[in-house]
mmCIF file of C-alpha atoms in Angstrom:
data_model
loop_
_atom_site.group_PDB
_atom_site.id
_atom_site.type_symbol
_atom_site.label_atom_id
_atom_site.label_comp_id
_atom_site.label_asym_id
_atom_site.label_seq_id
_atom_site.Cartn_x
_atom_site.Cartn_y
_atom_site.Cartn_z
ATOM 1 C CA UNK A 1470 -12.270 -73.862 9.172
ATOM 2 C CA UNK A 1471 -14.109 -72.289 6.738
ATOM 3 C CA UNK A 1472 -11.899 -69.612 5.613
ATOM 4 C CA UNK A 1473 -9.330 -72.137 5.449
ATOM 5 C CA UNK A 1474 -10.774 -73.764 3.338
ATOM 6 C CA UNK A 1475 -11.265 -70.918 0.847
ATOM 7 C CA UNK A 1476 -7.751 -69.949 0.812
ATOM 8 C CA UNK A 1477 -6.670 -73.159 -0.355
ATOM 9 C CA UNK A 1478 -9.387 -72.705 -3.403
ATOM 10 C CA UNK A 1479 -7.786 -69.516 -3.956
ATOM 11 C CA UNK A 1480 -4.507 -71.101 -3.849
ATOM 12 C CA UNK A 1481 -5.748 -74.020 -5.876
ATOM 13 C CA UNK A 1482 -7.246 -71.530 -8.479
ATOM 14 C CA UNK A 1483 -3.509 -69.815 -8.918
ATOM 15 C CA UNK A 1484 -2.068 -73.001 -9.665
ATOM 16 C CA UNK A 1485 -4.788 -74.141 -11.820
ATOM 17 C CA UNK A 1486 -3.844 -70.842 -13.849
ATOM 18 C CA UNK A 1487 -0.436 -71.805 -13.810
ATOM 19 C CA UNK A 1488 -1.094 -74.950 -14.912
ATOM 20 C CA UNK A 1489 -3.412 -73.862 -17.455
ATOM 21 C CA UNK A 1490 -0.765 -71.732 -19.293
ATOM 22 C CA UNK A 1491 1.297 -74.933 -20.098
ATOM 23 C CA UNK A 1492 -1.614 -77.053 -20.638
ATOM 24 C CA UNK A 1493 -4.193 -74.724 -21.959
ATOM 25 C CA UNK A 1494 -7.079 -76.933 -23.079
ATOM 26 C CA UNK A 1495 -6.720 -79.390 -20.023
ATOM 27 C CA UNK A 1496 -5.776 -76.788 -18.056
ATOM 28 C CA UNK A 1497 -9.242 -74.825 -18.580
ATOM 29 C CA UNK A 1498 -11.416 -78.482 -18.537
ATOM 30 C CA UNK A 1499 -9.779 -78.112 -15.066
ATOM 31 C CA UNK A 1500 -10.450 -74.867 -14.170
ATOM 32 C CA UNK A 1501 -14.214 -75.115 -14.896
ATOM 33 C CA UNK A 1502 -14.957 -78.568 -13.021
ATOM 34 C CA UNK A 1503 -12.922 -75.877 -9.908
ATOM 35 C CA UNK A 1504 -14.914 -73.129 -10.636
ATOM 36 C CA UNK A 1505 -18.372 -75.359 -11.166
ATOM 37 C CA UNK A 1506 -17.628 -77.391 -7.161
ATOM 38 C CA UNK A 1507 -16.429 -74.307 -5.928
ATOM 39 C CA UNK A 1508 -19.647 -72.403 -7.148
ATOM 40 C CA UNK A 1509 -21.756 -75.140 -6.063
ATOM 41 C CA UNK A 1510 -19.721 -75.300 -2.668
ATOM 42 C CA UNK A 1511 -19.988 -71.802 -1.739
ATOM 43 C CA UNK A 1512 -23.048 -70.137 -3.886
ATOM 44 C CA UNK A 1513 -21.588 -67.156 -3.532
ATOM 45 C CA UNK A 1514 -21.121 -64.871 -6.774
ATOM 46 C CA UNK A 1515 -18.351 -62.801 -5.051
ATOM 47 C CA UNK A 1516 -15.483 -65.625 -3.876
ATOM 48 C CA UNK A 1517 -16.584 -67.115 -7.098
ATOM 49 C CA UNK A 1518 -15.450 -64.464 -9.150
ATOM 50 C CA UNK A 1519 -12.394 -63.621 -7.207
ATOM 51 C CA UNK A 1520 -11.376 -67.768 -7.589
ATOM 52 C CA UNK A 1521 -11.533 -66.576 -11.242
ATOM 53 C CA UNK A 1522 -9.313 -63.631 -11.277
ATOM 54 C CA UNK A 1523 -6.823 -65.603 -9.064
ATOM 55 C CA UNK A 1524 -6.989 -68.371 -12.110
ATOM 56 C CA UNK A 1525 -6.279 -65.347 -14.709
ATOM 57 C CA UNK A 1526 -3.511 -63.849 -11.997
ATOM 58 C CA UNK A 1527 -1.756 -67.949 -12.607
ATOM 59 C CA UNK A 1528 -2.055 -67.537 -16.103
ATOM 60 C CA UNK A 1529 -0.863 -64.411 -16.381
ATOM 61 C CA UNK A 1530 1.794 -65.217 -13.969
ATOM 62 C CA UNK A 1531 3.190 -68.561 -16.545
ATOM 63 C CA UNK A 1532 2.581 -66.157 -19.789
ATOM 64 C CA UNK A 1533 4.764 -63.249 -18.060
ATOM 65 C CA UNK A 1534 7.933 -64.193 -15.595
ATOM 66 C CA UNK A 1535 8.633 -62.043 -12.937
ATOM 67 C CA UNK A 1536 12.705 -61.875 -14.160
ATOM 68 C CA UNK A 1537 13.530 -60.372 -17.320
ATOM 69 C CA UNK A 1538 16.932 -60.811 -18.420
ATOM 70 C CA UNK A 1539 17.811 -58.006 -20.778
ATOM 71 C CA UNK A 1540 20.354 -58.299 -23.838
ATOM 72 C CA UNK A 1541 22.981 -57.006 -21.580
ATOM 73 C CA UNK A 1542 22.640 -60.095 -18.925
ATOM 74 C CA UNK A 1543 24.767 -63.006 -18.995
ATOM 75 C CA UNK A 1544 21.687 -64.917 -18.706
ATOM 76 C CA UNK A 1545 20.151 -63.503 -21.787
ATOM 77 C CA UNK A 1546 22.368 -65.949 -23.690
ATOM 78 C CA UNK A 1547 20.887 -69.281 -21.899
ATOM 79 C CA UNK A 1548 19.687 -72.076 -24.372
ATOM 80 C CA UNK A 1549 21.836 -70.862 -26.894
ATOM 81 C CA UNK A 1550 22.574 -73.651 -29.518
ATOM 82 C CA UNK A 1551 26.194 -72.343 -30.361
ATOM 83 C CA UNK A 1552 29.627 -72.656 -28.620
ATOM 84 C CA UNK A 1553 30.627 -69.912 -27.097
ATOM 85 C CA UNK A 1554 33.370 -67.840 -25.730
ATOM 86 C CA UNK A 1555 33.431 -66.190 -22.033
ATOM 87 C CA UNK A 1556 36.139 -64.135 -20.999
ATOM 88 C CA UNK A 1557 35.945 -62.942 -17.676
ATOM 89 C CA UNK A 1558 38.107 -63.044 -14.129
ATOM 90 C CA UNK A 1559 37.387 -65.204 -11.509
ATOM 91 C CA UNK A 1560 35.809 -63.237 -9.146
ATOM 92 C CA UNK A 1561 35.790 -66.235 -5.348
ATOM 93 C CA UNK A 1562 38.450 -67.818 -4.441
ATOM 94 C CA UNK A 1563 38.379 -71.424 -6.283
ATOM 95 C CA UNK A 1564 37.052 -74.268 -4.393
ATOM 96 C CA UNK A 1565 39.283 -76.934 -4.780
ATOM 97 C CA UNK A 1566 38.254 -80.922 -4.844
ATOM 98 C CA UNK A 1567 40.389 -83.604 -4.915
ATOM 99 C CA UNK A 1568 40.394 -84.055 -8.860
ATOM 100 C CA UNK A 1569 38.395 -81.007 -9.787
ATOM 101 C CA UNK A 1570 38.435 -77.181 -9.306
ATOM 102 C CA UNK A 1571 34.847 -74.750 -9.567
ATOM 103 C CA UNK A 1572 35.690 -71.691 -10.538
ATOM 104 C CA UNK A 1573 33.199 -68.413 -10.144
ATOM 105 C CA UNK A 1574 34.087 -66.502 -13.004
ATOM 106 C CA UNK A 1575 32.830 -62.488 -13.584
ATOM 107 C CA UNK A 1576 31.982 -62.314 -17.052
ATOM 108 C CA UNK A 1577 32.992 -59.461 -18.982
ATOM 109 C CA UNK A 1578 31.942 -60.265 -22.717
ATOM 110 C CA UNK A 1579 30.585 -62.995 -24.575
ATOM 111 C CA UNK A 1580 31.798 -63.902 -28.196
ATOM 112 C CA UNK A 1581 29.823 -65.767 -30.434
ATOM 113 C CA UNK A 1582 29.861 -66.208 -34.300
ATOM 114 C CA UNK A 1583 32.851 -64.113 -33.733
ATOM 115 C CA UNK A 1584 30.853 -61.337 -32.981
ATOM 116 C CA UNK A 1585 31.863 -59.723 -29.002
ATOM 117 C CA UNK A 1586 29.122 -58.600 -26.927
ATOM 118 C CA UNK A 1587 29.705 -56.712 -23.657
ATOM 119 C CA UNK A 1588 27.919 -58.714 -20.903
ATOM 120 C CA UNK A 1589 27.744 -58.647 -16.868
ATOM 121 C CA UNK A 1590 26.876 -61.925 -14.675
ATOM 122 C CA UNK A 1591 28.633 -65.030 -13.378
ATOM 123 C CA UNK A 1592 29.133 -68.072 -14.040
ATOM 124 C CA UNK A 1593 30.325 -71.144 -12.067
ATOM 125 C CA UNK A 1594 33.023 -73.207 -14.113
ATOM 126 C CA UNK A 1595 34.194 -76.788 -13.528
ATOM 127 C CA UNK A 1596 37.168 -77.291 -14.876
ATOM 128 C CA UNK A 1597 40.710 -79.741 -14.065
ATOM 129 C CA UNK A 1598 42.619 -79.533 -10.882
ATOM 130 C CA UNK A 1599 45.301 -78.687 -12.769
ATOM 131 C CA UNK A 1600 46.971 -76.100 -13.824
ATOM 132 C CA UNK A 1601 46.008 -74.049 -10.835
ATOM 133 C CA UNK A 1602 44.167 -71.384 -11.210
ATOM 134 C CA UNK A 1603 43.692 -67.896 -8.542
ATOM 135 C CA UNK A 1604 41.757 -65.214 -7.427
ATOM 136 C CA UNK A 1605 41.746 -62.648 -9.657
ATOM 137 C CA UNK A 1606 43.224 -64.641 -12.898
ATOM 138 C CA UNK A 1607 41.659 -64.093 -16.254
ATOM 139 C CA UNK A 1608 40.043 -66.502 -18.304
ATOM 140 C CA UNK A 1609 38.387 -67.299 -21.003
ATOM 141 C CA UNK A 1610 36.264 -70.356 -21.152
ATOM 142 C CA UNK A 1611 34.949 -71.675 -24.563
ATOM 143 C CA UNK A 1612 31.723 -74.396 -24.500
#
């Protein structure tokens, strides 16, 4: 029981790091009431310390994501605050609804500002039942 319980302070800890990087002065009031009942808990320098670099590992893990998206990524261009322009060919076959089509569309370059930019990375696109669209049809979608 007792090791159980330390691996949910460790697990606490990360998410107290996590936590921490969104809400950084709360976030640490947090961490040191943890680390203070923890130390008092346990008495033991060691686990202590290694709560403490699981707390840095959660910040470090909200400063820095895991997934990158580099300038060449489709999803570079989320939360962009101007229309764009995708033209691409849809690369599934459509799956029709009654009133609607989605469309999985291959993107091969993104224009914005007028500018074109060379981009990989799909994108699922709701659009009309009608006209019809196929496997294999280019497109270009504008939003």
């Amino acid at each position: 029981m007792r090791y159980k319980l330390k691996l949910i302070f460790l697990i606490l800890a990360f998410f107290i790091g996590v936590f921490s990087g969104s809400q950084m002065l709360f976030g640490f009031f947090i961490f040191v009431c943890f680390g203070g009942f923890v130390f008092a808990l346990y008495r033991n320098v060691r686990f202590v310390v290694f709560v403490v670099f699981m707390f840095l590992f959660g910040l470090l893990r909200f400063y820095f994501p895991f997934f990158q998206n580099d300038p060449g990524e489709l999803a570079f261009f989320n939360d962009l605050d101007q229309e764009v322009s995708l033209h691409g060919v849809v690369s599934e076959e459509p799956d029709v609804r009654s009133s609607a089509i989605k469309l999985t569309v291959s993107v091969e370059t993104l224009e914005v500002s007028g500018n074109s930019i060379p981009v990989f990375g799909k994108v699922l696109v709701d659009t009309w039942r009608y006209p019809e669209y196929f496997y294999g049809d280019g497109l270009e979608v504008t939003g």
